[in-house]
mmCIF file with all atom_site columns, C-alpha atoms in Angstrom:
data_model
loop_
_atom_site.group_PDB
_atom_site.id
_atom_site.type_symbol
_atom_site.label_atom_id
_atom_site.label_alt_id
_atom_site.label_comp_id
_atom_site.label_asym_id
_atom_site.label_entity_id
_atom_site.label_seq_id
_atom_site.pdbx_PDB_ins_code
_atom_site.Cartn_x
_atom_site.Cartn_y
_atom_site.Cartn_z
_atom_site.occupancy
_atom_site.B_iso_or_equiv
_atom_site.pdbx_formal_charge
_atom_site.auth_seq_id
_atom_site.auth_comp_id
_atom_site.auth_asym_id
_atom_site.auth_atom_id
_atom_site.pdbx_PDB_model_num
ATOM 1   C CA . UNK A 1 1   ? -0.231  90.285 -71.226 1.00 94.00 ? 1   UNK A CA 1
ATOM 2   C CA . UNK A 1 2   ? -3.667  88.272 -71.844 1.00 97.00 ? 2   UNK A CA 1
ATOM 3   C CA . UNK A 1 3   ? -4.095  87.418 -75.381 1.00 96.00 ? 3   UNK A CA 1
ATOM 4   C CA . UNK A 1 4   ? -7.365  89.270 -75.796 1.00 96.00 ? 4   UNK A CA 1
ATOM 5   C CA . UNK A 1 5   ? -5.579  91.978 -74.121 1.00 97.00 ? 5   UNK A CA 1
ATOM 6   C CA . UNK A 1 6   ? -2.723  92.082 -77.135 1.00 97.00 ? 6   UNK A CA 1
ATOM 7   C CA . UNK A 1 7   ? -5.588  91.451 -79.806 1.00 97.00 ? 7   UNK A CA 1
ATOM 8   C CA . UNK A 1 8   ? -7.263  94.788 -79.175 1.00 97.00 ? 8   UNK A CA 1
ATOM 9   C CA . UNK A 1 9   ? -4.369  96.869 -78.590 1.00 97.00 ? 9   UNK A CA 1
ATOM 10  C CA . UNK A 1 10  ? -2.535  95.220 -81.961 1.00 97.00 ? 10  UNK A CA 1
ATOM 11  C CA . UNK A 1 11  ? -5.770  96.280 -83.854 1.00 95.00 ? 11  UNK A CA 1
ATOM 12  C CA . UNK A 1 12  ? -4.964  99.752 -83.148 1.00 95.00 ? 12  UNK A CA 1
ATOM 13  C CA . UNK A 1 13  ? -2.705  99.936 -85.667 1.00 94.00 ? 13  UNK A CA 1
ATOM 14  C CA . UNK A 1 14  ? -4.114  97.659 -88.318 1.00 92.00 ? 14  UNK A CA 1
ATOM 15  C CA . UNK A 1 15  ? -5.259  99.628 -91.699 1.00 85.00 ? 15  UNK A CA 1
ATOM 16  C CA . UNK A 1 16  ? -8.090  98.365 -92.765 1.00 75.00 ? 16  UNK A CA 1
ATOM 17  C CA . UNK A 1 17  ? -10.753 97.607 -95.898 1.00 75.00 ? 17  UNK A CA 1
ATOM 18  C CA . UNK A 1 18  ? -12.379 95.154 -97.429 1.00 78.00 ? 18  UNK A CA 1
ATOM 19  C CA . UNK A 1 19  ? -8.753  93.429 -98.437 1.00 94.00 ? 19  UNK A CA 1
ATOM 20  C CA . UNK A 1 20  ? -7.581  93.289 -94.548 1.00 95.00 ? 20  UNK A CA 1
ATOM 21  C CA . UNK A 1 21  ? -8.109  89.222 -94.376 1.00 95.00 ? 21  UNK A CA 1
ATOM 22  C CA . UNK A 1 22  ? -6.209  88.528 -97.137 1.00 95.00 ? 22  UNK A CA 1
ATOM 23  C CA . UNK A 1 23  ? -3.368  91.314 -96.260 1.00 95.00 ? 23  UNK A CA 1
ATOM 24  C CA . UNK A 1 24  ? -3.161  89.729 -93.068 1.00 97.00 ? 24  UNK A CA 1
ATOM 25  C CA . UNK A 1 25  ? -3.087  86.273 -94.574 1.00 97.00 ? 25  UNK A CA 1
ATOM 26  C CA . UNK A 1 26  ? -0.133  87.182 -96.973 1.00 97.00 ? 26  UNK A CA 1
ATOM 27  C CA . UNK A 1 27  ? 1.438   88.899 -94.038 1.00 97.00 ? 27  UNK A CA 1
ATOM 28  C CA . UNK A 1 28  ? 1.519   86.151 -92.204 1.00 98.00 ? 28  UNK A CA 1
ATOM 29  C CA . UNK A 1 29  ? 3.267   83.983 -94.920 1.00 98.00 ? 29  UNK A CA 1
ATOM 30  C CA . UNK A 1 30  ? 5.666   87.135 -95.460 1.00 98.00 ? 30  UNK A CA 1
ATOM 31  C CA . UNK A 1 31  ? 6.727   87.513 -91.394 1.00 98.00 ? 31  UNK A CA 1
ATOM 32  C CA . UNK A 1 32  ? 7.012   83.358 -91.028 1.00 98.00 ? 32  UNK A CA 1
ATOM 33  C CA . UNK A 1 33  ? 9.319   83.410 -94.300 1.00 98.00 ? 33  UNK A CA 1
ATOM 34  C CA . UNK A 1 34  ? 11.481  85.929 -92.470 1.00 98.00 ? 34  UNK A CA 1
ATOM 35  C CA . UNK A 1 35  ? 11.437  83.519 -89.813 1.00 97.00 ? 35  UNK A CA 1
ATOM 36  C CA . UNK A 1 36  ? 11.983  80.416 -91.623 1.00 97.00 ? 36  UNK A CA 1
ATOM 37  C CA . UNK A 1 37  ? 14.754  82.375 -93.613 1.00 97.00 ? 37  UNK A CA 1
ATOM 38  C CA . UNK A 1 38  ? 16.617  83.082 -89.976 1.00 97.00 ? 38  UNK A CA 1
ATOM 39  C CA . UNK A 1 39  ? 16.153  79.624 -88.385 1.00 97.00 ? 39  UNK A CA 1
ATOM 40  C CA . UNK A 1 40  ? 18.023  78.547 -92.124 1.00 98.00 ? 40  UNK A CA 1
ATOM 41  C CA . UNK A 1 41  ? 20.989  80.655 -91.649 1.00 97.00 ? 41  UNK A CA 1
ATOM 42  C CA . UNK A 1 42  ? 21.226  78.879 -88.032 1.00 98.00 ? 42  UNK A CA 1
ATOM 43  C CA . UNK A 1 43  ? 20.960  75.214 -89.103 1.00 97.00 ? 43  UNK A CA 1
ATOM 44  C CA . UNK A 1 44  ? 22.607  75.243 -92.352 1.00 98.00 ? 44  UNK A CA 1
ATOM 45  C CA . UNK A 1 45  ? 24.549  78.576 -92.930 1.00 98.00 ? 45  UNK A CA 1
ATOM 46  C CA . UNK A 1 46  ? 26.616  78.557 -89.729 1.00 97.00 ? 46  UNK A CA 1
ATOM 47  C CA . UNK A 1 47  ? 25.115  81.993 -88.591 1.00 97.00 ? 47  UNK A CA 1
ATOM 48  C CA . UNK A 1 48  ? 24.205  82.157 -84.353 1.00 97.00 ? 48  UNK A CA 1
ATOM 49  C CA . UNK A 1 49  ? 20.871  82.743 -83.901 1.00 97.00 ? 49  UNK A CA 1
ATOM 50  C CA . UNK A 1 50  ? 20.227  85.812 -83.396 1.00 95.00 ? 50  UNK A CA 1
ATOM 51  C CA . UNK A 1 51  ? 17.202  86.359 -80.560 1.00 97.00 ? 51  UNK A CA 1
ATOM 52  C CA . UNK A 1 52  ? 16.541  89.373 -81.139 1.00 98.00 ? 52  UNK A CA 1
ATOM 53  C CA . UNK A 1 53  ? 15.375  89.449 -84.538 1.00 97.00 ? 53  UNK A CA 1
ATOM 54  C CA . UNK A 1 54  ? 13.638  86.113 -83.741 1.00 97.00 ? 54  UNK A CA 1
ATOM 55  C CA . UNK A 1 55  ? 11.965  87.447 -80.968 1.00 98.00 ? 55  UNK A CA 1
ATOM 56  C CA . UNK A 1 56  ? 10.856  90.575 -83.937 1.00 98.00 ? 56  UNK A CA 1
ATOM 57  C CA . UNK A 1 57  ? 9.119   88.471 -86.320 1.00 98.00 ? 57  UNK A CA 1
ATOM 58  C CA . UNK A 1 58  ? 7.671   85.984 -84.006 1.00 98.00 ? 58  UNK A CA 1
ATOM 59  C CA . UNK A 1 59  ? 5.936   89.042 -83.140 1.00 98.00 ? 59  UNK A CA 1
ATOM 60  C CA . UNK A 1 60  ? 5.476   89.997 -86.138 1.00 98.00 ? 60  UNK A CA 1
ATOM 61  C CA . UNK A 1 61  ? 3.703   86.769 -86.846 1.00 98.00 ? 61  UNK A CA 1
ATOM 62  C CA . UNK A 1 62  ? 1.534   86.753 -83.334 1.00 98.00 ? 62  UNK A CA 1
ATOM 63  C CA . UNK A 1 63  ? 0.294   90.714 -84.429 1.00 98.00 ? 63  UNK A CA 1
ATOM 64  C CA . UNK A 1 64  ? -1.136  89.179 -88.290 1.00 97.00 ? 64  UNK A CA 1
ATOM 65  C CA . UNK A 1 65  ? -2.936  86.077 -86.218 1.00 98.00 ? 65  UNK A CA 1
ATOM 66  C CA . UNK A 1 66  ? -4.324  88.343 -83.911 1.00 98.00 ? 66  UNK A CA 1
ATOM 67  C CA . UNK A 1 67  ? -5.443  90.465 -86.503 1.00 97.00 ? 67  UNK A CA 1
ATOM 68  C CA . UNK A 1 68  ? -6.679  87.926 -88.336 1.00 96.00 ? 68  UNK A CA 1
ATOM 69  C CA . UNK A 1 69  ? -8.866  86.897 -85.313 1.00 96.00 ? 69  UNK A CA 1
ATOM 70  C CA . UNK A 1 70  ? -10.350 90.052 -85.179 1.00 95.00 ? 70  UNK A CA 1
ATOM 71  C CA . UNK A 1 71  ? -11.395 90.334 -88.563 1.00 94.00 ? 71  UNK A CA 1
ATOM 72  C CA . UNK A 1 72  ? -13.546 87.107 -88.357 1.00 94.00 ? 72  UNK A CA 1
ATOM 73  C CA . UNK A 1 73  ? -14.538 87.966 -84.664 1.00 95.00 ? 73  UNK A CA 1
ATOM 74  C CA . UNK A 1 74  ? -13.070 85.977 -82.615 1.00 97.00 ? 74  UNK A CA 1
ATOM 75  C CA . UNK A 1 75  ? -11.359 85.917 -79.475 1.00 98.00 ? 75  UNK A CA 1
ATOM 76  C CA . UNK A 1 76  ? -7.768  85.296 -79.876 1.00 97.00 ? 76  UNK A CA 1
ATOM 77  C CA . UNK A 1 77  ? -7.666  83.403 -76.854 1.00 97.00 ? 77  UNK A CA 1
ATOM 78  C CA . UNK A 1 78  ? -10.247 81.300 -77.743 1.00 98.00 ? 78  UNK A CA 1
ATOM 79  C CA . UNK A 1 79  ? -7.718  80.333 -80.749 1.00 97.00 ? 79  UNK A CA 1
ATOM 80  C CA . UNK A 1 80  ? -5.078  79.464 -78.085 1.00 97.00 ? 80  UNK A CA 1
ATOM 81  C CA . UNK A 1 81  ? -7.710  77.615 -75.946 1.00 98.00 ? 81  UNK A CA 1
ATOM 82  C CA . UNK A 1 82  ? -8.466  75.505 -78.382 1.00 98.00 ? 82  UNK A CA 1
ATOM 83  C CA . UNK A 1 83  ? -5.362  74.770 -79.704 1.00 97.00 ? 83  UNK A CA 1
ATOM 84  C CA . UNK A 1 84  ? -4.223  73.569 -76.026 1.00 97.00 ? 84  UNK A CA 1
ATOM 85  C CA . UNK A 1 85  ? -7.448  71.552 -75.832 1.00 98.00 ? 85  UNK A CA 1
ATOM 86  C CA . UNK A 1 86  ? -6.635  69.452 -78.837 1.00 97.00 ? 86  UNK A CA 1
ATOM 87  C CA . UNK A 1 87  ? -3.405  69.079 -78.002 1.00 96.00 ? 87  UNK A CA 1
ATOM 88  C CA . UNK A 1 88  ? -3.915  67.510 -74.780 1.00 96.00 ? 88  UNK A CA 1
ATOM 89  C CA . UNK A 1 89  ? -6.461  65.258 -76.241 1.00 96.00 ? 89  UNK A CA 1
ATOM 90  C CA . UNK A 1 90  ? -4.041  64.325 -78.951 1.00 94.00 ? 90  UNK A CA 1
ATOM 91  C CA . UNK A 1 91  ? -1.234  63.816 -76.453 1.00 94.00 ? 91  UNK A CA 1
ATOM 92  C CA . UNK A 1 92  ? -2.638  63.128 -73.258 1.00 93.00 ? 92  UNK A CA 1
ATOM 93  C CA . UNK A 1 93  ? 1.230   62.646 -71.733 1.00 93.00 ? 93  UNK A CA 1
ATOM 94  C CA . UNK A 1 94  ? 2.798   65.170 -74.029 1.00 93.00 ? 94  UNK A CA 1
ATOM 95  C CA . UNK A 1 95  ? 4.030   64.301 -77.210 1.00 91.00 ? 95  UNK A CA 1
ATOM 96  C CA . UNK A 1 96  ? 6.308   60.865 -78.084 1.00 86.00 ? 96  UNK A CA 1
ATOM 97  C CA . UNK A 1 97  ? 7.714   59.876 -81.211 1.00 80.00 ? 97  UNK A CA 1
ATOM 98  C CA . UNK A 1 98  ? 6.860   55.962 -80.329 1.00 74.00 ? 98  UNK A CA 1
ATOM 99  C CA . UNK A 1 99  ? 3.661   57.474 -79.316 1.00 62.00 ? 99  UNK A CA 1
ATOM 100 C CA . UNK A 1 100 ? 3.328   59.331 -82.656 1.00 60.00 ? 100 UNK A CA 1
ATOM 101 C CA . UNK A 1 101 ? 4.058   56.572 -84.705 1.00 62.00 ? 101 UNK A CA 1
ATOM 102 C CA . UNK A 1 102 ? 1.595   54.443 -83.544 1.00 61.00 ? 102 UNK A CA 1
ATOM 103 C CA . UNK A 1 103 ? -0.796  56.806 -83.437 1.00 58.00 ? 103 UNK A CA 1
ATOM 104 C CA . UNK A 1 104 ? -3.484  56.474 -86.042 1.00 54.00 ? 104 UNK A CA 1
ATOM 105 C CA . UNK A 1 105 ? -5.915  60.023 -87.003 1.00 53.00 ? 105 UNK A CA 1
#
């Protein structure tokens, strides 16, 4: 699936007013907690990682960007696009610590 592609059919089921940026915003700090809060139980509580609720709120993360992008217009792949862009420019042969160290912004 195309990123634009998931941006307009996400939208379908966004409910919105003149509080959707910040809803989205917030959600977007709720969903990554709920991340954040599984990768913890992984690396410090002994738990195994369980995929398939990983896999749920990265999407659940990826539907709040997307909606986000639509609310101020812009092409969600254009977000990804860019992001790519600076990243190669910023790492030209992928990322090194030595690299990173040295590296001055």
């Amino acid at each position: 699936m195309e990123f634009n592609e998931y941006q307009k059919l996400a939208s379908r089921t966004l409910y919105g007013n003149e509080q959707v940026l910040t809803n989205c915003a917030l959600g977007v700090a709720s969903e990554a907690g709920e991340l954040v809060d599984l990768v913890k139980k992984y690396t410090f509580h002994g738990h195994d990682l369980d995929k398939k609720e990983l896999t749920k709120e990265l999407g659940d993360v990826l539907w709040y960007l997307s909606q986000i992008a639509e609310w101020a217009d812009i092409p969600f792949e254009e977000a990804a696009v860019q992001n790519i862009e600076k990243l190669k420019r910023r790492y030209p042969d992928g990322f090194s610590t030595e690299r990173s160290r040295n590296r001055i912004e």
